[in-house]
Short mmCIF file of C-alpha atoms in Angstrom, two decimals:
data_model
loop_
_atom_site.label_atom_id
_atom_site.label_comp_id
_atom_site.label_asym_id
_atom_site.label_seq_id
_atom_site.Cartn_x
_atom_site.Cartn_y
_atom_site.Cartn_z
CA MET A 1 18.09 -23.39 0.15
CA SER A 2 20.67 -24.62 -2.33
CA ALA A 3 22.92 -21.50 -2.49
CA ASP A 4 24.55 -19.23 0.10
CA ALA A 5 24.97 -15.44 0.07
CA GLN A 6 28.29 -15.41 -1.79
CA GLN A 7 27.05 -17.80 -4.48
CA ILE A 8 23.90 -15.71 -5.01
CA ALA A 9 25.93 -12.48 -5.13
CA ALA A 10 28.27 -14.02 -7.71
CA ALA A 11 25.29 -15.15 -9.84
CA LEU A 12 23.82 -11.63 -9.73
CA GLU A 13 26.93 -10.27 -11.45
CA THR A 14 25.79 -11.88 -14.71
CA ASP A 15 22.01 -11.96 -14.23
CA PRO A 16 20.00 -9.57 -12.00
CA PHE A 17 17.45 -12.34 -11.39
CA PHE A 18 18.42 -15.27 -9.16
CA ILE A 19 15.80 -18.02 -8.75
CA ASP A 20 16.66 -20.89 -6.42
CA GLU A 21 16.55 -24.18 -8.31
CA SER A 22 13.86 -25.53 -5.97
CA LEU A 23 11.51 -22.77 -7.20
CA GLU A 24 12.07 -23.36 -10.89
CA GLY A 25 8.68 -23.65 -12.60
CA SER A 26 6.66 -22.81 -9.49
CA LEU A 27 6.62 -19.00 -9.81
CA ASN A 28 4.12 -17.27 -12.11
CA ALA A 29 6.04 -17.18 -15.39
CA GLY A 30 4.03 -14.29 -16.85
CA LEU A 31 4.58 -12.06 -13.83
CA MET A 32 8.29 -12.94 -13.66
CA ASP A 33 8.70 -12.10 -17.38
CA LYS A 34 6.92 -8.79 -16.80
CA ALA A 35 9.23 -8.05 -13.86
CA GLN A 36 12.28 -8.86 -16.01
CA GLU A 37 11.11 -6.45 -18.73
CA THR A 38 10.56 -3.67 -16.19
CA VAL A 39 13.99 -4.16 -14.59
CA ASP A 40 15.66 -4.12 -18.01
CA ASP A 41 14.15 -0.68 -18.71
CA LEU A 42 15.17 0.93 -15.41
CA ASP A 43 18.10 3.34 -15.30
CA PHE A 44 19.39 2.01 -11.97
CA ASP A 45 20.32 -1.49 -10.80
CA VAL A 46 17.66 -3.76 -9.37
CA TYR A 47 18.36 -7.34 -8.28
CA VAL A 48 15.66 -9.94 -7.62
CA ILE A 49 16.36 -13.02 -5.49
CA ALA A 50 13.73 -15.78 -5.25
CA VAL A 51 14.24 -18.26 -2.40
CA ASP A 52 12.31 -21.31 -1.25
CA ASP A 53 12.12 -20.37 2.44
CA ASP A 54 8.82 -19.97 4.27
CA TYR A 55 9.91 -16.52 5.42
CA ASN A 56 12.46 -14.17 3.90
CA ASP A 57 15.74 -13.81 5.79
CA ARG A 58 16.63 -10.12 5.95
CA ASP A 59 20.10 -10.98 7.28
CA LEU A 60 20.72 -13.16 4.24
CA LEU A 61 19.61 -10.32 1.97
CA GLY A 62 22.05 -7.99 3.72
CA GLN A 63 24.87 -10.51 3.25
CA ILE A 64 24.04 -10.81 -0.44
CA MET A 65 24.11 -7.04 -0.82
CA ASP A 66 27.45 -6.80 1.01
CA SER A 67 28.96 -9.62 -1.05
CA ASN A 68 27.73 -8.03 -4.26
CA GLY A 69 29.51 -4.81 -3.34
CA GLY A 70 27.52 -2.71 -5.78
CA GLU A 71 24.71 -0.24 -5.49
CA GLY A 72 21.08 -0.91 -6.25
CA SER A 73 17.78 -2.16 -4.91
CA PHE A 74 17.88 -5.79 -3.74
CA ILE A 75 14.46 -7.48 -3.62
CA MET A 76 13.94 -10.93 -2.08
CA ILE A 77 10.75 -12.91 -2.69
CA ASN A 78 9.70 -16.43 -1.81
CA GLY A 79 7.24 -18.89 -3.31
CA THR A 80 4.29 -17.57 -1.31
CA ASN A 81 3.65 -13.94 -0.32
CA ASP A 82 6.83 -12.60 1.30
CA LEU A 83 8.79 -9.68 -0.17
CA THR A 84 11.77 -7.98 1.50
CA VAL A 85 13.73 -5.00 0.17
CA ASP A 86 17.11 -3.48 0.92
CA TYR A 87 18.80 -0.75 -1.09
CA HIS A 88 22.06 1.14 -1.20
CA PHE A 89 22.88 4.28 -3.22
CA ASP A 90 25.77 6.01 -1.47
CA ASP A 91 26.43 8.59 -4.14
CA ASP A 92 22.82 9.45 -5.01
CA HIS A 93 20.80 10.54 -2.00
CA GLU A 94 17.93 11.71 -4.21
CA LEU A 95 17.58 8.23 -5.73
CA GLN A 96 17.87 6.69 -2.25
CA SER A 97 14.97 8.85 -1.10
CA GLN A 98 12.95 8.06 -4.23
CA ILE A 99 13.35 4.30 -3.72
CA ARG A 100 12.21 4.65 -0.12
CA ASP A 101 9.12 6.61 -1.20
CA GLN A 102 8.16 4.11 -3.90
CA LEU A 103 8.51 1.22 -1.45
CA SER A 104 6.14 3.06 0.87
CA ASN A 105 3.67 3.62 -2.00
CA ALA A 106 3.80 -0.05 -2.96
CA ARG A 107 3.20 -1.21 0.62
CA ASP A 108 0.15 1.05 0.80
CA GLU A 109 -1.26 -0.59 -2.33
CA TRP A 110 -0.62 -4.30 -2.10
CA ASN A 111 -2.61 -6.81 -0.11
CA VAL A 112 -0.44 -8.57 2.49
CA THR A 113 -1.76 -11.94 1.29
CA SER A 114 -0.96 -11.23 -2.36
CA PRO A 115 1.55 -13.55 -4.07
CA SER A 116 5.11 -12.28 -3.82
CA THR A 117 5.32 -12.05 -7.62
CA THR A 118 2.33 -9.68 -7.65
CA LYS A 119 3.94 -7.52 -4.96
CA LEU A 120 7.18 -7.53 -6.95
CA ASN A 121 5.46 -6.13 -10.04
CA ILE A 122 3.60 -3.46 -8.05
CA LEU A 123 6.91 -2.27 -6.59
CA LEU A 124 8.69 -2.36 -9.96
CA ASP A 125 5.84 -0.41 -11.56
CA TYR A 126 6.44 2.32 -8.99
CA TYR A 127 10.17 2.18 -9.69
CA ALA A 128 9.46 2.67 -13.40
CA HIS A 129 6.79 5.34 -12.86
CA PRO A 130 7.56 7.00 -9.51
CA GLU A 131 4.81 8.75 -7.65
CA GLU A 132 5.52 11.37 -5.01
CA ALA A 133 4.88 10.05 -1.51
CA ASP A 134 2.49 12.07 0.60
CA ASP A 135 5.06 13.48 2.96
CA SER A 136 3.40 16.86 3.40
CA GLY A 137 3.28 17.99 6.97
CA GLN A 138 2.44 21.11 8.86
CA VAL A 139 5.45 23.32 9.19
CA GLY A 140 5.44 25.65 12.12
CA GLY A 141 5.26 29.29 11.13
CA GLN A 142 8.14 31.59 11.96
CA GLU A 143 7.70 34.53 14.19
CA ALA A 144 9.18 37.87 13.28
CA PRO A 145 12.22 38.50 15.41
CA GLY A 146 11.65 41.23 17.95
CA SER A 147 13.73 43.06 20.50
CA GLU A 148 13.30 43.53 24.17
CA VAL A 149 13.54 47.26 24.96
CA GLN A 150 13.74 48.51 28.49
CA THR A 151 12.11 51.83 29.33
CA VAL A 152 14.35 54.22 31.25
CA ASP A 153 12.89 57.00 33.29
CA ASP A 154 14.89 60.08 32.40
CA ASP A 155 14.28 63.56 31.16
CA GLY A 156 13.78 62.45 27.54
CA GLY A 157 16.81 64.35 26.42
CA PRO A 158 18.54 64.10 23.04
CA SER A 159 20.63 61.07 24.01
CA ALA A 160 17.50 59.07 24.94
CA MET A 161 15.76 60.07 21.73
CA LEU A 162 18.82 59.14 19.70
CA PHE A 163 19.05 55.75 21.41
CA GLY A 164 15.36 55.13 20.83
CA GLY A 165 15.69 56.04 17.15
CA ILE A 166 18.61 53.64 16.71
CA VAL A 167 16.62 50.82 18.34
CA VAL A 168 13.59 51.48 16.13
CA ALA A 169 15.77 51.57 12.99
CA LEU A 170 17.47 48.33 14.02
CA VAL A 171 14.13 46.61 14.57
CA LEU A 172 12.88 47.81 11.18
CA VAL A 173 16.03 46.49 9.47
CA ILE A 174 15.66 43.10 11.17
CA ILE A 175 11.98 42.90 10.20
CA GLY A 176 12.84 43.88 6.61
CA VAL A 177 15.51 41.16 6.40
CA TRP A 178 13.09 38.60 7.83
CA ILE A 179 10.32 39.56 5.35
CA THR A 180 12.78 39.38 2.41
CA ARG A 181 14.00 35.96 3.49
CA SER A 182 10.41 34.73 3.99
CA LEU A 183 9.43 35.86 0.50
CA ARG A 184 12.48 34.18 -1.01
CA ARG A 185 11.72 31.01 0.89
CA ARG A 186 8.12 31.01 -0.32
CA VAL A 187 9.22 31.53 -3.93
CA ALA A 188 11.72 28.67 -3.56
CA ASP A 189 9.04 26.44 -2.01
CA ARG A 190 6.67 27.17 -4.91
CA ARG A 191 9.39 26.38 -7.43
CA ARG A 192 10.27 23.18 -5.62
CA GLN A 193 6.60 22.20 -5.41
CA LYS A 194 6.14 22.86 -9.13
CA GLN A 195 9.29 20.89 -9.90
CA PHE A 196 7.92 17.80 -8.17
CA GLN A 197 4.37 18.06 -9.46
CA LEU A 198 3.54 15.10 -11.68
CA PRO A 199 1.97 15.95 -15.05
CA PRO A 200 -1.66 14.83 -15.46
CA GLN A 201 -0.66 12.24 -18.07
CA LEU A 202 1.71 10.57 -15.64
CA LEU A 203 -0.83 10.65 -12.84
CA GLU A 204 -3.29 8.92 -15.15
CA ARG A 205 -0.62 6.35 -16.00
CA VAL A 206 0.10 5.71 -12.31
CA ASP A 207 -3.61 5.18 -11.61
CA THR A 208 -3.81 2.77 -14.53
CA LEU A 209 -0.85 0.83 -13.21
CA GLN A 210 -2.43 0.62 -9.76
CA ARG A 211 -5.66 -0.74 -11.18
CA LYS A 212 -3.79 -3.22 -13.38
CA SER A 213 -1.82 -4.46 -10.37
CA LEU A 214 -4.98 -4.86 -8.30
CA ARG A 215 -6.66 -6.74 -11.12
CA ALA A 216 -3.67 -9.08 -11.40
CA ASN A 217 -3.84 -9.66 -7.66
CA ILE A 218 -7.58 -10.38 -7.70
CA ASN A 219 -7.34 -12.62 -10.77
CA ALA A 220 -4.67 -14.68 -9.03
CA ASP A 221 -7.08 -15.29 -6.14
CA THR A 222 -10.08 -16.36 -8.25
CA ALA A 223 -8.87 -19.58 -9.87
CA ASP A 224 -9.19 -21.74 -6.76
CA ILE A 225 -12.53 -20.19 -5.82
CA VAL A 226 -14.23 -20.81 -9.16
CA ALA A 227 -12.82 -24.35 -9.37
CA GLU A 228 -14.18 -25.19 -5.92
CA ILE A 229 -17.57 -23.64 -6.69
CA ASP A 230 -17.80 -25.82 -9.81
CA ARG A 231 -16.87 -28.92 -7.80
CA LEU A 232 -19.30 -28.23 -4.97
CA GLN A 233 -22.19 -27.65 -7.40
CA THR A 234 -21.92 -31.30 -8.44
CA GLU A 235 -21.89 -32.57 -4.83
CA ASP A 236 -24.88 -33.87 -2.87
CA LEU A 237 -25.09 -30.90 -0.52
CA SER A 238 -27.46 -30.16 2.31
CA SER A 239 -29.92 -27.31 1.82
CA ASP A 240 -27.71 -25.08 3.98
CA GLY A 241 -24.63 -26.03 1.97
CA ALA A 242 -26.43 -25.31 -1.30
CA VAL A 243 -27.42 -21.86 -0.02
CA LYS A 244 -23.81 -21.13 0.95
CA VAL A 245 -22.51 -22.21 -2.47
CA GLY A 246 -25.17 -20.04 -4.11
CA ARG A 247 -24.05 -17.03 -2.08
CA ALA A 248 -20.42 -17.76 -2.97
CA LEU A 249 -21.32 -17.89 -6.66
CA ASP A 250 -23.24 -14.59 -6.44
CA ALA A 251 -20.32 -12.89 -4.70
CA TYR A 252 -17.87 -14.26 -7.26
CA GLU A 253 -19.96 -13.13 -10.25
CA ILE A 254 -20.33 -9.57 -8.91
CA ALA A 255 -16.60 -9.44 -8.19
CA ARG A 256 -15.83 -10.56 -11.74
CA ASP A 257 -18.15 -7.90 -13.18
CA ILE A 258 -16.26 -5.25 -11.21
CA VAL A 259 -12.84 -6.54 -12.27
CA ASP A 260 -13.89 -6.68 -15.93
CA ASP A 261 -15.15 -3.07 -15.82
CA GLU A 262 -12.31 -0.87 -17.11
CA ALA A 263 -13.85 2.13 -15.34
CA ALA A 264 -13.62 0.48 -11.92
CA GLY A 265 -11.29 2.36 -9.58
CA ARG A 266 -9.30 1.22 -6.55
CA LEU A 267 -12.30 1.48 -4.22
CA ASP A 268 -14.46 -0.81 -6.37
CA LEU A 269 -11.56 -3.23 -6.89
CA ALA A 270 -11.04 -3.33 -3.13
CA GLY A 271 -14.74 -4.19 -2.88
CA ALA A 272 -14.20 -7.01 -5.38
CA ALA A 273 -11.46 -8.39 -3.12
CA VAL A 274 -13.91 -8.28 -0.20
CA LEU A 275 -16.48 -10.20 -2.26
CA LEU A 276 -13.95 -12.87 -3.20
CA ARG A 277 -12.98 -13.26 0.45
CA GLN A 278 -16.68 -13.60 1.30
CA ALA A 279 -17.02 -16.31 -1.36
CA GLY A 280 -13.97 -18.06 0.11
CA ARG A 281 -15.53 -18.03 3.58
CA GLU A 282 -18.76 -19.56 2.29
CA ILE A 283 -16.85 -22.29 0.46
CA ALA A 284 -14.65 -23.03 3.49
CA ALA A 285 -17.76 -23.35 5.68
CA VAL A 286 -19.25 -25.91 3.27
CA GLN A 287 -15.96 -27.82 3.15
CA GLN A 288 -15.80 -27.92 6.95
CA SER A 289 -19.35 -29.22 7.17
CA ASP A 290 -18.54 -31.88 4.56
CA ARG A 291 -15.42 -33.04 6.43
CA THR A 292 -17.31 -33.20 9.73
CA LYS A 293 -20.10 -35.23 8.12
CA ARG A 294 -17.63 -37.74 6.66
CA SER A 295 -15.52 -38.00 9.83
CA PRO A 296 -17.47 -36.87 12.91
CA ARG A 297 -14.68 -37.80 15.32
CA GLY A 298 -12.00 -36.20 13.18
CA GLY A 299 -13.33 -32.74 13.90
CA GLY A 300 -12.35 -31.07 10.65
CA ALA A 301 -13.34 -27.64 11.94
CA GLY A 302 -10.46 -25.49 10.75
CA ARG A 303 -10.02 -21.75 10.72
CA LEU A 304 -12.28 -19.91 8.28
CA PRO A 305 -10.63 -17.25 6.11
CA GLN A 306 -10.68 -13.96 7.99
CA SER A 307 -12.54 -10.93 6.70
CA LEU A 308 -10.49 -8.15 5.14
CA CYS A 309 -9.79 -4.88 6.96
CA THR A 310 -12.83 -2.58 6.95
CA ILE A 311 -10.69 0.58 7.07
CA ASN A 312 -8.90 -0.43 3.87
CA PRO A 313 -9.37 -3.96 2.48
CA LEU A 314 -6.01 -3.63 0.72
CA HIS A 315 -4.38 -3.77 4.17
CA GLY A 316 -5.17 -7.49 4.18
CA GLU A 317 -6.77 -9.78 6.75
CA ALA A 318 -8.41 -8.46 9.87
CA GLY A 319 -6.72 -9.34 13.14
CA GLY A 320 -9.96 -8.97 15.07
CA THR A 321 -12.84 -6.56 15.54
CA SER A 322 -12.66 -3.09 17.07
CA GLU A 323 -15.05 -0.22 17.64
CA VAL A 324 -14.82 2.47 14.98
CA ARG A 325 -16.72 5.74 15.12
CA THR A 326 -18.21 6.80 11.80
CA ALA A 327 -21.22 8.83 10.71
CA GLY A 328 -21.91 9.81 14.32
CA ARG A 329 -22.06 6.28 15.71
CA SER A 330 -19.75 3.55 16.93
CA VAL A 331 -19.73 0.17 15.20
CA ARG A 332 -17.60 -2.93 15.78
CA VAL A 333 -15.99 -4.04 12.52
CA PRO A 334 -13.05 -6.23 11.38
CA VAL A 335 -9.76 -4.31 11.23
CA CYS A 336 -6.16 -5.27 10.53
CA GLU A 337 -3.48 -5.24 13.23
CA ASP A 338 -2.03 -1.91 12.04
CA CYS A 339 -5.43 -0.22 12.22
CA ARG A 340 -6.08 -1.76 15.64
CA ALA A 341 -2.79 -0.25 16.81
CA ASP A 342 -3.84 3.14 15.36
CA LEU A 343 -7.14 2.93 17.23
CA ARG A 344 -5.41 2.11 20.51
CA ALA A 345 -2.93 4.97 20.04
CA GLY A 346 -5.60 7.44 18.92
CA ASN A 347 -3.91 7.91 15.55
CA GLN A 348 -5.70 8.95 12.38
CA LEU A 349 -7.04 5.88 10.58
CA GLN A 350 -5.66 5.11 7.12
CA TRP A 351 -8.98 4.82 5.26
CA ILE A 352 -9.01 3.89 1.60
CA PHE A 353 -9.97 7.03 -0.31
CA ASP A 354 -12.86 7.67 -2.67
CA GLU A 355 -12.48 10.76 -4.86
CA GLY A 356 -10.04 12.46 -2.52
CA ARG A 357 -11.68 11.68 0.83
CA PRO A 358 -12.12 8.66 3.16
CA TYR A 359 -14.64 6.34 1.54
CA VAL A 360 -16.88 6.38 4.65
CA GLU A 361 -17.68 10.02 3.89
CA GLY A 362 -19.09 9.11 0.47
CA THR A 363 -22.41 7.71 -0.69
CA SER A 364 -21.26 4.46 -2.31
CA VAL A 365 -22.62 1.07 -1.33
CA TRP A 366 -19.18 0.35 0.17
CA ALA A 367 -19.63 3.33 2.52
CA ALA A 368 -23.24 2.43 3.39
CA THR A 369 -22.28 -1.13 4.36
CA LEU A 370 -18.61 -0.57 5.39
CA PHE A 371 -17.69 -3.24 2.82
CA GLY A 372 -20.38 -5.55 4.17
CA ALA A 373 -19.42 -5.21 7.85
CA ILE A 374 -22.79 -3.62 8.72
CA GLY A 375 -26.27 -3.43 7.27
CA GLY A 376 -26.91 -7.01 6.20
CA ASP A 377 -25.68 -9.05 3.25
CA LEU A 378 -23.28 -7.20 0.93
CA VAL A 379 -24.35 -9.14 -2.17
CA THR A 380 -28.00 -8.23 -1.61
CA ALA A 381 -27.04 -4.58 -1.15
CA LEU A 382 -25.02 -4.61 -4.38
CA LYS A 383 -27.89 -6.10 -6.34
CA SER A 384 -30.12 -3.20 -5.33
CA GLN A 385 -27.37 -0.55 -5.57
CA PRO A 386 -24.52 -1.33 -8.01
CA PRO A 387 -21.06 0.00 -7.08
CA ARG A 388 -21.26 2.88 -9.59
#
């Protein structure tokens, strides 16, 4: 990298965007312009640092933030798919909490293999149009305070009756205070809940932004696929290779139909990402076969692109296969490392949702095939049962 932390911090004093000179011209200009426009409209400071390293250096980001000395959200991206965030708002704990929630929302949405510029815009969209994080939890109920009263064997004279009356009155007062406080707390909770409820128009806007971000992500992945399909169609392929290219083309065309449909939601767009990954696997298999044919001793058998996570394709590549119980049966499907860890720990799986419930509980073709992980070829299933 051509600049150190102090130089970058100094540059950020005049321009909130620092792009290392080695990256000039290599980042997606349209997405960077969009990010600049979003940052300009925010009412708090956001700094974007683009570096040419293979992996982002969180220590370097911390040094930049310290050298800058100001408050704000500091976002570091590289030329591939890394994005790292640090933020500091000493005097505004509410904003600090909001930034943390929006970062969590963005991480839930983006694909880990997405370009860093796509991730940047997803995060900035959340900054501009914050959405409440799902931090609801079960709060243990309170028990009414009681008193432990000892029974004394005596003649039940006036003093005992008086003592008993005082105890009963005291208990009633305590219970009354507790009920009053509980009612006040409930009223305050309702007010607070209403205060943080997002209006329907904003919720609709957030959903639109999510779909736009997913479309941008998918569109960025299609250029290489369609170019390679076009090239392979002109090659002298074996019958098996021709079949694979045909399947790749079918998967690509269905994915494009989904992406072009303005009514497509996140579930269908996640399915489009699965189809594009399937097309990529078919193409890679043909390329491997071609390399092996041209150079038998050279091997040429590289790693095929991994399937996407069956629990939620937006989690990114699967790290392996694991048994998942769904619809009363156990099936072995590709899952990402986070979902594998959840399975091992017995945690609740983070399914992608369809109309307010895990998609596997629905009746879509994605649920019937678990995004193509079971039940035969996904493309064939989609031809007989369109996504919507």
